[in-house]
Coordinates of C-alpha atoms in Angstrom, one line a residue:
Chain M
X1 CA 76.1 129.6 34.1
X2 CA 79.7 129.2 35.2
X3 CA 80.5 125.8 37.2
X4 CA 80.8 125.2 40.6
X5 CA 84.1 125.3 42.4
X6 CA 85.3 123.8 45.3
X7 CA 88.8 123.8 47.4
X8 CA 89.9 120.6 47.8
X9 CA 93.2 120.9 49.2
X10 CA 95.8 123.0 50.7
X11 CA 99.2 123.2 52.3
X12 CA 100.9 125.3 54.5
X13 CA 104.9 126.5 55.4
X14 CA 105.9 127.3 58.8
X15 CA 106.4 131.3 58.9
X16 CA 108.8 133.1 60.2
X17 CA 112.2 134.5 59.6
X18 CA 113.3 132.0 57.0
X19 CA 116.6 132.5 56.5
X20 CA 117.2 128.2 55.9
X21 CA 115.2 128.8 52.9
X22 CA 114.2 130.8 49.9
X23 CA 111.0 130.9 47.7
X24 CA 111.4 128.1 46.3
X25 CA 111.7 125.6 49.0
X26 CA 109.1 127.5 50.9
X27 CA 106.7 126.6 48.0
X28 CA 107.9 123.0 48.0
X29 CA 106.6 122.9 51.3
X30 CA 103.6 124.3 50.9
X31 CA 102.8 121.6 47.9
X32 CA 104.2 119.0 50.0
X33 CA 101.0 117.9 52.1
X34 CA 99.0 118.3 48.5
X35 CA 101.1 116.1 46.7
X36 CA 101.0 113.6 49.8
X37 CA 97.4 113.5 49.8
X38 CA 97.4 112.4 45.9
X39 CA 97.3 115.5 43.9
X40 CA 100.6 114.9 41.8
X41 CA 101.7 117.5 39.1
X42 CA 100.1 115.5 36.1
X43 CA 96.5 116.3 37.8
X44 CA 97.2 119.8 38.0
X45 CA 96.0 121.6 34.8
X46 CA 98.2 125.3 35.4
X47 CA 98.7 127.5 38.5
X48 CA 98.9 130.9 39.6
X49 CA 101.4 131.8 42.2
X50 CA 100.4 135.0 44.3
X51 CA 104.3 137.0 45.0
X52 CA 103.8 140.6 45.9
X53 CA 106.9 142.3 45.6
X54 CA 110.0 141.0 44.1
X55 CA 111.9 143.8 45.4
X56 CA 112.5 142.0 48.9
X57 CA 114.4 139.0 47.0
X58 CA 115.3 140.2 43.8
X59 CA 114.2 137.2 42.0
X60 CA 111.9 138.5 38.9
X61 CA 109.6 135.9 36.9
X62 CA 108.3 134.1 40.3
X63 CA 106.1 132.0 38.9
X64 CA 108.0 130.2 36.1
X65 CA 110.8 129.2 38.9
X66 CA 107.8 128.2 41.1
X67 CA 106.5 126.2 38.4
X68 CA 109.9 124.6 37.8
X69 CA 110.9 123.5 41.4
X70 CA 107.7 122.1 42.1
X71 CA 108.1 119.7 39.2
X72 CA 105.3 121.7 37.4
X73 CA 107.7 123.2 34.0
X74 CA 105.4 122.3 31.5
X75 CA 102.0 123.6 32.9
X76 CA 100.8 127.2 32.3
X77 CA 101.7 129.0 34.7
X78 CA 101.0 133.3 35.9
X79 CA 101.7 135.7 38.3
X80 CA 99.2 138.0 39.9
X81 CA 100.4 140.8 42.3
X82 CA 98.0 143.4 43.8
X83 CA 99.5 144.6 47.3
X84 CA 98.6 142.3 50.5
X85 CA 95.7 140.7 48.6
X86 CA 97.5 139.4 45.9
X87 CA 96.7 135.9 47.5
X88 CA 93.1 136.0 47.1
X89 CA 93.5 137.9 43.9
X90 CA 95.2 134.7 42.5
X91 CA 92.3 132.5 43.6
X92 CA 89.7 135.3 42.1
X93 CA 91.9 134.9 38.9
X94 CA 92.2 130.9 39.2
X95 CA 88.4 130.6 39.8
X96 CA 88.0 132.3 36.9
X97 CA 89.3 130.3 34.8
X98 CA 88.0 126.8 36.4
X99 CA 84.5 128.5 36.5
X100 CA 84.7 129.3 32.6
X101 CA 86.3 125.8 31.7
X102 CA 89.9 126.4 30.8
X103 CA 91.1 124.7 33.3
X104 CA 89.6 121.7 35.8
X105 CA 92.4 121.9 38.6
X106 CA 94.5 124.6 39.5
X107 CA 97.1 125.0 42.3
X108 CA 96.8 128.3 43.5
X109 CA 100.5 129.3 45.5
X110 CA 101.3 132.6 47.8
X111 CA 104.6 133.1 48.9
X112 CA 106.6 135.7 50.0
X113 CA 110.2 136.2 51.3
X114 CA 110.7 139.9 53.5
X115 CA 113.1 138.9 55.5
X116 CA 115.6 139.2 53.2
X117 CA 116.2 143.3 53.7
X118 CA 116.1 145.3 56.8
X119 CA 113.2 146.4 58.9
X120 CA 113.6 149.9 57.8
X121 CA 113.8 148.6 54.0
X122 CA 110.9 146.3 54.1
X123 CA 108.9 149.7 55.6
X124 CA 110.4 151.6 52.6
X125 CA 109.4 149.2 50.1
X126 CA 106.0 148.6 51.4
X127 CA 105.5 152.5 51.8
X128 CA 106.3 152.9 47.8
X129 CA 102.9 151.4 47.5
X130 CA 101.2 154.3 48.5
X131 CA 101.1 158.0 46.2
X132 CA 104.7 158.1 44.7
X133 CA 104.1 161.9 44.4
X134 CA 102.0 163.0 46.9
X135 CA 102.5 160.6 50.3
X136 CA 105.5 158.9 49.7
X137 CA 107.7 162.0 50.1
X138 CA 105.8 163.2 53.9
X139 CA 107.1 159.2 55.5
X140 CA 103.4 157.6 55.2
X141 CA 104.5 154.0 56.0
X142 CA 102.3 151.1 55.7
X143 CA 101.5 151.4 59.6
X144 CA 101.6 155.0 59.4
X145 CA 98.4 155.0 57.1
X146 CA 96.5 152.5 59.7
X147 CA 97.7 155.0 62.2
X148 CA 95.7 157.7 60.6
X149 CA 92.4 155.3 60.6
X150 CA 92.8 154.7 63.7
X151 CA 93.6 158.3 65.0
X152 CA 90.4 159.4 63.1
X153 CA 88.5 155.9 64.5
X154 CA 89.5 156.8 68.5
X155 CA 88.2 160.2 68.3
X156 CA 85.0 159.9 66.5
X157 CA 83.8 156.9 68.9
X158 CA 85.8 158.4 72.0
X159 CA 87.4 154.5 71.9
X160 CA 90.3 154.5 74.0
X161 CA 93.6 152.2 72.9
X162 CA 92.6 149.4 75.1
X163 CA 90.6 147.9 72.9
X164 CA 92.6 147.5 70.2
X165 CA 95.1 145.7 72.8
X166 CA 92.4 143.1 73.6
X167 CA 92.4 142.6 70.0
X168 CA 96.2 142.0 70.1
X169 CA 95.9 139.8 73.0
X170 CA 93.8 137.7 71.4
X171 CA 96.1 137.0 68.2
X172 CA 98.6 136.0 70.0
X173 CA 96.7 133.6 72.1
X174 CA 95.7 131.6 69.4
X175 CA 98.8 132.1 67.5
X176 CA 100.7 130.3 70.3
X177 CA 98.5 127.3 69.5
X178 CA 98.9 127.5 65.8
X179 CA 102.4 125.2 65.0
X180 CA 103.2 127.2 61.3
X181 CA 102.8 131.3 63.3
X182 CA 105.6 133.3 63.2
X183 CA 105.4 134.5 66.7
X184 CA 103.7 131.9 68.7
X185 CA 103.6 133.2 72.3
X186 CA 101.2 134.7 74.5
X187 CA 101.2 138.7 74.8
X188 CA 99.2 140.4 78.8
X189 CA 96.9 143.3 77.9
X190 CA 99.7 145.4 79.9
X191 CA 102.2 144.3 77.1
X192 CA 100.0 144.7 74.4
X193 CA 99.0 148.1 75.6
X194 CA 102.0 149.9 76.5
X195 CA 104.3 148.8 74.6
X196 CA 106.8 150.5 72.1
X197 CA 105.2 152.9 69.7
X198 CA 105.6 152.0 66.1
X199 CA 103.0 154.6 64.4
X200 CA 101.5 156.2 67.5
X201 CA 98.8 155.6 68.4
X202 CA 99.6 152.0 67.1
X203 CA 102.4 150.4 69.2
X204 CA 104.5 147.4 67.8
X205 CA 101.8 144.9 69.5
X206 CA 99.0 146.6 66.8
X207 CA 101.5 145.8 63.9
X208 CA 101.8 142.6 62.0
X209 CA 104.7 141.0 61.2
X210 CA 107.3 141.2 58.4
X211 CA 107.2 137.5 57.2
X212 CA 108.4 134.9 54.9
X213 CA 106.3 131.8 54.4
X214 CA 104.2 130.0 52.2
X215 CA 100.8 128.6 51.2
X216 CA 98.9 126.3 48.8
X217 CA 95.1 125.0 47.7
X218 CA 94.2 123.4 44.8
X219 CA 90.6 124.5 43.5
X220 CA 88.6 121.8 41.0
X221 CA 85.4 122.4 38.9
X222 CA 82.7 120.4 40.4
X223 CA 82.8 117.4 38.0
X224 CA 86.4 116.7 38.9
X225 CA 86.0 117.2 42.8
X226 CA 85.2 113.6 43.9
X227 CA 88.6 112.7 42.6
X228 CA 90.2 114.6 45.2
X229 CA 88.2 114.8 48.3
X230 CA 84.7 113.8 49.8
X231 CA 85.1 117.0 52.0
X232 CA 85.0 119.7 49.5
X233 CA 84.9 123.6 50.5
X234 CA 82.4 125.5 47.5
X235 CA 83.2 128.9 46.5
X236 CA 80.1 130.3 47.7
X237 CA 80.3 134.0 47.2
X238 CA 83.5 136.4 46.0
X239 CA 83.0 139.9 46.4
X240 CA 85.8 142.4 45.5
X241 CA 86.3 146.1 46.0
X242 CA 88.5 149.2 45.8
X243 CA 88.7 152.6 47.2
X244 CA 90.4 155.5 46.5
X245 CA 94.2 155.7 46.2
X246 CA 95.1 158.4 48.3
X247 CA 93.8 157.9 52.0
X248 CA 92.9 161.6 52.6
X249 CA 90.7 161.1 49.7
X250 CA 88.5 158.6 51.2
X251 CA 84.6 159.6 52.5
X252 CA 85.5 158.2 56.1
X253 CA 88.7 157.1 58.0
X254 CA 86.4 154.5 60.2
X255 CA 85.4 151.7 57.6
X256 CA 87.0 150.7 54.1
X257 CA 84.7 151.7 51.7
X258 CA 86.2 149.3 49.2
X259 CA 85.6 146.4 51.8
X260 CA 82.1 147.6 52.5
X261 CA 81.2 146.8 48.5
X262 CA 83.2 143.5 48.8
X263 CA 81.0 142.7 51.2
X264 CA 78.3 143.1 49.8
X265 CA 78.5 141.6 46.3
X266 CA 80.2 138.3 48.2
X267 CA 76.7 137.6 50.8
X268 CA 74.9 138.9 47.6
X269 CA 76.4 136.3 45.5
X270 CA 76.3 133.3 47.9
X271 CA 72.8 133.8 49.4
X272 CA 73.4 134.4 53.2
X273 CA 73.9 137.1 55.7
X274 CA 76.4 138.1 58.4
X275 CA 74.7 135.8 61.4
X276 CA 75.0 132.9 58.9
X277 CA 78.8 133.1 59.1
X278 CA 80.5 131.2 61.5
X279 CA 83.9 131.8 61.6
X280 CA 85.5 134.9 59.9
X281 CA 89.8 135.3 58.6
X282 CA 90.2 139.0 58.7
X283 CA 92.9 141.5 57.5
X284 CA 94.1 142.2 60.4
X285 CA 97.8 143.8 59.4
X286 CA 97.0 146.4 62.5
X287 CA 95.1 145.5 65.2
X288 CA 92.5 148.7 63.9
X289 CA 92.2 147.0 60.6
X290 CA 90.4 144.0 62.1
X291 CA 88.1 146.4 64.5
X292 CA 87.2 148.1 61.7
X293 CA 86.4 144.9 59.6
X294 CA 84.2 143.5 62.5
X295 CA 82.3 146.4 61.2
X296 CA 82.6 146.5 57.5
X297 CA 81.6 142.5 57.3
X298 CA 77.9 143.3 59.1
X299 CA 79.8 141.3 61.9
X300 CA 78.9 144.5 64.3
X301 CA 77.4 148.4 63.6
X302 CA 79.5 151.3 62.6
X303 CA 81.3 152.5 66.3
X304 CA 80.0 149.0 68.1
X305 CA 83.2 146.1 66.5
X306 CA 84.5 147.2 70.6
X307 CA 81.4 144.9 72.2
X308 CA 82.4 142.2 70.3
X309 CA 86.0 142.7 71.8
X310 CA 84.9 143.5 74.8
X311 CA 82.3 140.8 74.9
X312 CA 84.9 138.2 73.8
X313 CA 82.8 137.3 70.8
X314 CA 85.9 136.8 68.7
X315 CA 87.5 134.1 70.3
X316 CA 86.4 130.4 69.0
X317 CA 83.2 129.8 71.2
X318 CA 82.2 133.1 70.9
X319 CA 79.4 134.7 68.5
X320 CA 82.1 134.8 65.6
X321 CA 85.2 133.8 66.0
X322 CA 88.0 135.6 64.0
X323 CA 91.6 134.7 63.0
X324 CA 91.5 131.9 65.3
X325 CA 95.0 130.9 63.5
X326 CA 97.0 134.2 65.0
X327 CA 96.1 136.4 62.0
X328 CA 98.4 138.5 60.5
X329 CA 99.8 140.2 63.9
X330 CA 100.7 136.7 65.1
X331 CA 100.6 134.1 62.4
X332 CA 102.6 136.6 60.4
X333 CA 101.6 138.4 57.2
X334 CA 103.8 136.9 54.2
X335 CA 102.1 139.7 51.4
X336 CA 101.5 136.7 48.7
X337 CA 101.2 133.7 51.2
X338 CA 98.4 135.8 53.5
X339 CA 95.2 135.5 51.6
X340 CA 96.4 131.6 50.7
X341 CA 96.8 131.2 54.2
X342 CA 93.4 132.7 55.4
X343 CA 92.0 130.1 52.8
X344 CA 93.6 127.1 54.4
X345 CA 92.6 128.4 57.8
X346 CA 89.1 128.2 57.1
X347 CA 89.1 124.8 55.0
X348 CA 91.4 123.3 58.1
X349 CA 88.4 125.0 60.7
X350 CA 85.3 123.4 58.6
X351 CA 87.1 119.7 57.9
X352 CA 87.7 120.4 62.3
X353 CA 91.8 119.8 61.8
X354 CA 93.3 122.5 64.3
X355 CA 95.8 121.4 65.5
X356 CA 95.0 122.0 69.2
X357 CA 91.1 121.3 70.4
X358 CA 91.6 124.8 72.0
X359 CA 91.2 126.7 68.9
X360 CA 88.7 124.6 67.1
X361 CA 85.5 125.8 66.2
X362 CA 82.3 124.4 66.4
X363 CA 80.5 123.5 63.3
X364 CA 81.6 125.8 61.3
X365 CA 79.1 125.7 57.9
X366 CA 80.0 128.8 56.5
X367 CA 83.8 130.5 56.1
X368 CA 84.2 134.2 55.2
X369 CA 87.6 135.6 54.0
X370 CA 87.8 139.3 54.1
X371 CA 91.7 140.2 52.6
X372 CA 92.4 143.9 52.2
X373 CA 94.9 145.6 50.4
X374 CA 97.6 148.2 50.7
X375 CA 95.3 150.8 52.8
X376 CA 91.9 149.6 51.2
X377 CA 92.5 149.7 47.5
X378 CA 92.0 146.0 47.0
X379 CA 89.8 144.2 48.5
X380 CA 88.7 140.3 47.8
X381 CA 85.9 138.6 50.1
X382 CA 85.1 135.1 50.0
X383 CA 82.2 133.0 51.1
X384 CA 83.3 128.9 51.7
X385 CA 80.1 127.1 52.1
X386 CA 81.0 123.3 53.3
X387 CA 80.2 120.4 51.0
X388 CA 79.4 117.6 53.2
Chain T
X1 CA 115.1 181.2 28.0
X2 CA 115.6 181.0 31.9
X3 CA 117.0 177.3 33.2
X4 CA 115.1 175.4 35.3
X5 CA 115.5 175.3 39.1
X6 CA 115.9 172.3 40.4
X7 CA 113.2 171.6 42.6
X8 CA 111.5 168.2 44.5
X9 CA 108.3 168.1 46.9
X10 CA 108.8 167.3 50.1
X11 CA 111.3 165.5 52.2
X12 CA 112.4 162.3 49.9
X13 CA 111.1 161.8 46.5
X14 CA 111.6 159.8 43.4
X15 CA 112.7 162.6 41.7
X16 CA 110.3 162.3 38.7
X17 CA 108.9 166.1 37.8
X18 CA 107.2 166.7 35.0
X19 CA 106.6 170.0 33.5
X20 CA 103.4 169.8 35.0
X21 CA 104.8 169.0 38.8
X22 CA 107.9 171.6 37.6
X23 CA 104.9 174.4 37.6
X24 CA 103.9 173.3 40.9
X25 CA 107.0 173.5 42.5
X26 CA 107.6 176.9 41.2
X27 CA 104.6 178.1 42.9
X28 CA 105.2 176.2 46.2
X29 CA 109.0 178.0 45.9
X30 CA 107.2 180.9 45.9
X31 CA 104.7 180.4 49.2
X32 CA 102.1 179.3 46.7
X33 CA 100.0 176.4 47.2
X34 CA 97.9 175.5 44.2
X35 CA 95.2 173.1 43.3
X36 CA 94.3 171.8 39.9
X37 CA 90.3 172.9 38.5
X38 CA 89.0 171.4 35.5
X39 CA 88.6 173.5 32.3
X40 CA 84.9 171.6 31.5
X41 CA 83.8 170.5 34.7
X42 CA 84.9 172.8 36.8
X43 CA 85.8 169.7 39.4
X44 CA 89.3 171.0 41.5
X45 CA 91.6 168.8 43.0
X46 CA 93.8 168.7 45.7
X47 CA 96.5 168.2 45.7
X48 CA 96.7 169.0 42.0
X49 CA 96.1 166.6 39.2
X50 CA 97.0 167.4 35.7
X51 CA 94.1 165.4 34.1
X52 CA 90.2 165.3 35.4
X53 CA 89.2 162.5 36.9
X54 CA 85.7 162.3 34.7
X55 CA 87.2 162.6 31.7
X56 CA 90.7 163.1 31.2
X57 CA 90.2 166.6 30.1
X58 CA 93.1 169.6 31.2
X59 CA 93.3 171.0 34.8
X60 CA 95.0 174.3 35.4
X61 CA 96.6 175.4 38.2
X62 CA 94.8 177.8 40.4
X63 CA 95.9 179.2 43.9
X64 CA 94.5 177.7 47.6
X65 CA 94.0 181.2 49.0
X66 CA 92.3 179.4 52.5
X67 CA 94.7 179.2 55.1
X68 CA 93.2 178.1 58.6
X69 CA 92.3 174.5 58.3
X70 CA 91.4 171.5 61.0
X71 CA 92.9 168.4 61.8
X72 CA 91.1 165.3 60.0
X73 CA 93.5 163.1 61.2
X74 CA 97.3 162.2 62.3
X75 CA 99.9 160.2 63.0
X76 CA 103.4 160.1 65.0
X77 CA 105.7 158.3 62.9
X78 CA 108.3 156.7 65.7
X79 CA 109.4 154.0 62.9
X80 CA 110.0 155.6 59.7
X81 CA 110.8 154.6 56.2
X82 CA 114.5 154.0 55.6
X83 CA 114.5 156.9 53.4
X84 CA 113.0 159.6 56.4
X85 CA 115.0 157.5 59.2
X86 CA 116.9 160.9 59.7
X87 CA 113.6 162.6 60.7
X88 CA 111.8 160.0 63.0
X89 CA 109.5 161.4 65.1
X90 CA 107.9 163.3 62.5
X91 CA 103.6 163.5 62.7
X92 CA 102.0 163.5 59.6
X93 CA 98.6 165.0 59.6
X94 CA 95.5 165.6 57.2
X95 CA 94.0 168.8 57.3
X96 CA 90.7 169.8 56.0
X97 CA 90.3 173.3 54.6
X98 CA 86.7 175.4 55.4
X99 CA 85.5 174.6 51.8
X100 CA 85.9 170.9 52.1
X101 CA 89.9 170.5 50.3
X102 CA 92.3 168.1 52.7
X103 CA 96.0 168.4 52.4
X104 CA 98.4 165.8 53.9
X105 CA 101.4 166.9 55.4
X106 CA 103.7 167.0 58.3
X107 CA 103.0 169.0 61.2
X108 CA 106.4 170.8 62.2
X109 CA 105.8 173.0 65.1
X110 CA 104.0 170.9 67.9
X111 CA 104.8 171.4 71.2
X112 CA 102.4 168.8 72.6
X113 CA 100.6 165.3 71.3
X114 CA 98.2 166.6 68.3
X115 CA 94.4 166.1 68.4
X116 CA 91.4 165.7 66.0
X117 CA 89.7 169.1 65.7
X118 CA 92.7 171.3 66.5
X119 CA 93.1 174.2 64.6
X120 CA 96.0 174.4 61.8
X121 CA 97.2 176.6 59.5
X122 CA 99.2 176.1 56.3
X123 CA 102.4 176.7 56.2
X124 CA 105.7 177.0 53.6
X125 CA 109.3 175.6 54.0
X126 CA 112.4 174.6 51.8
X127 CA 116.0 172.5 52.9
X128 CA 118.9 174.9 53.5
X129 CA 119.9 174.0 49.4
X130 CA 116.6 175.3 48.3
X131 CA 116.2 172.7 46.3
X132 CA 113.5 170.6 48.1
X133 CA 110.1 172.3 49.0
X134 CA 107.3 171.8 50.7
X135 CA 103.9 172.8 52.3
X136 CA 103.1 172.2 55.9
X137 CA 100.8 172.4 58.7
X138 CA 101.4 174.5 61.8
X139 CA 99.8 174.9 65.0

């Protein structure tokens, strides 16, 4: 029987365009509020640091020059990369090894620096992650294949855009409230809904951001948890997932089917169902990805995630609020730092620290993180039950 | 023995053809599409794959004869890749043949915004050079 594990920490960068910094001060500053709270290096068996896609910065080998600036040179140290959920990837990977005994603490970092090529690049780059041979040569960028869910999505549910610009609207509500988003301002549904196409019929208030930033936890096996915290946040359930590579492969356009079997094996493995979830961080890179999630969690029925929009049940009083941080479209969507950052989110909800009483939710017992990848080939969900 | 033409699929590419991919692009070059079937299972792929997806054994090549198809899905690419900047707007579109096969490709002939269900049919085309080839949808 593998051990309990518990999150007992995290820290978090400001995103944004950081041009005043590189990786590794943005990982210094993501350790920062962990090592202030008492978790020094020398109680830190080994890490993992989640960096997606060295191309942006050039820098090769991420983790050892992560371990090094952080003071951490003689602990073990990996990399994990798998697309945009290379962050909870890492943690999968780091839980792992706590679970099985290797290790008793390990600092788990995401990270990512974009900003460092063009727009057009970082679409490039990010667009190499789909079929080398088959869709990379016909311009499928990484909104482009979003674009073709939610094409397929608005036609078989007659769903016009407006709802995906509610979705947008709200975002950027709470990411005005959240100090460490990328873009923290208010969007109107008029903005949101007519503004510049990017992928028609996603417009550039669908898309999330190209981001650099940082994010940090450190998980502990149970014995060692009272060291560090009398508010820890149990692993409860970790589902992953993957669906087929090529998109026009896939059964359906409307739902991940990769996500849908995350899902599951995550409320298998921690005992409860979608209404005992309280707050949800989804993958929200487009504005269709976190309709469609709303779905694939149980959250709503296939062709119904628009009530819940409609009905305002996202927002943080509602039924179930989701990405009450900004999500990716406002918070910003670092590749490595995201699923890192979802994990914070929902440790900072249950221990009631937002910032701002205006985005706090209520009791929250139960976390789920849903973190896709690429177009759906990855997928990690995690269940956070509260420990006190 | 005759020299290879130098060929590529589609409208920027990596440039990495194997033989396999260099007898696909000989076909295309000649206004033939072709998908891959598996010797054992008799499992086709499209587009092609050289190996079967059960069990690794040999596909061959073997001509898409349909022609009329339907539009699975689309999108209007307004922001492209750095490397199709030059084309921007450009839709790129799934089409589903009658017997079930999709295709994704770009849709070059539309004179008005593309919907779900509207009727396509598959079409050939090559740069001025000859050298890069592809399939395509038109309405």
């Amino acid at each position: 029987m593998a051990r309990r594990v518990a999150v007992v920490a995290g820290g978090h960068s400001k995103f944004g365009k950081r041009y005043d910094a590189t990786m590794r001060e943005l990982c210094a500053e993501a350790y920062k509020p962990i090592y202030d709270v008492g978790i020094t290096q020398d109680k830190i068996d080994a890490s993992v640091l989640s960096y997606a896609a060295s191309q942006f910065t050039g820098q090769g080998a991420g983790s050892a020059l992560m371990a090094d600036y952080i003071g951490m040179q003689e602990k073990p140290h990996l990399r994990v990369e798998s697309a945009c959920t290379t962050g909870t990837a890492s943690l999968r990977a780091a839980w792992g090894m706590v679970a099985a005994g290797l290790y008793d603490v390990m600092l788990v970092m995401g990270v990512e620096q974009m900003n460092r090529v063009s727009s057009a690049t970082a679409t490039e780059y990010m667009s190499r992650a789909g079929d080398m041979r088959w869709e990379y040569p016909y311009g499928i960028s990484f909104p482009a294949f979003y674009a073709l869910m939610a094409s397929r999505y608005m036609s078989e549910y007659n769903m016009p855009h407006d709802v995906l610009a509610q979705i947008a609207v709200k975002s950027h509500h709470y990411g005005a409230q959240n100090p460490k988003a990328h873009l923290p301002k208010e969007v109107s549904f008029e903005e949101a809904n007519n503004a510049i196409p990017i992928c028609r019929p996603l417009n550039l208030y669908d898309c999330s951001l190209i981001t650099d930033g940082a994010a940090a936890i450190v998980i502990a096996a149970e014995e060692k948890v009272k060291q560090f915290t009398d508010r820890p946040m149990w692993i409860k359930g970790i589902g992953a997932g993957a669906s087929e590579n090529m998109i026009q492969d896939r059964p359906t356009l409307t739902s991940i089917p990769g996500a849908k079997r995350a899902v599951k094996a995550a409320y298998k493995m921690a005992g409860v169902k979608p209404e005992d979830i309280d707050m949800a961080e989804v993958h929200d890179c487009f504005t269709i990805a976190e309709l469609i999630a709303y779905e694939d969690c149980g959250f709503a029925a296939p062709g119904k995630g628009r009530e819940i929009v409609e009905n305002k049940e996202n927002y943080h009083t509602g039924r179930i609020p989701v990405n009450c941080d900004g999500g990716l479209k406002s918070k910003g969507h670092p590749l490595g730092a995201t699923g890192i950052s979802m994990t914070y989110e929902v440790m900072k909800q249950m221990r009631g620290e937002a910032e701002l009483k205006s985005r706090q939710i209520k009791d929250v017992k139960y976390g789920l993180v849903h973190n896709v990848g690429q177009s759906g080939q990855f997928v990690n969900v995690f269940i956070y039950e509260r420990g006190w | 023995m005759a020299e290879k033409k130098e060929l590529y699929l589609g409208y920027t590419t990596d440039k990495a053809i194997t033989p396999f991919m260099q007898s696909f692009l000989e076909h295309l070059d000649q206004g033939r599409l072709m998908k891959s079937k598996c010797g054992k299972c008799g499992k086709e792929y499209l587009p092609p794959r050289q190996h079967c997806q059960k069990d690794m054994s040999e596909c061959t090549l073997a001509e898409v004869t349909e022609r009329d198809a339907k539009l699975y899905s689309y999108v209007i690419v307004d922001f492209a890749p750095e490397s199709l900047s030059s084309r921007q707007p450009y839709v790129v579109a799934i089409g589903q043949f009658p017997s079930g096969l999709k295709l994704t490709a770009h849709i070059t002939n539309l004179m008005s915004l593309p919907e779900v269900g509207m009727k396509l049919k598959l079409g050939f085309d090559k740069s001025p050079d000859g050298k890069m080839v592809t399939y395509r949808w038109l309405v």
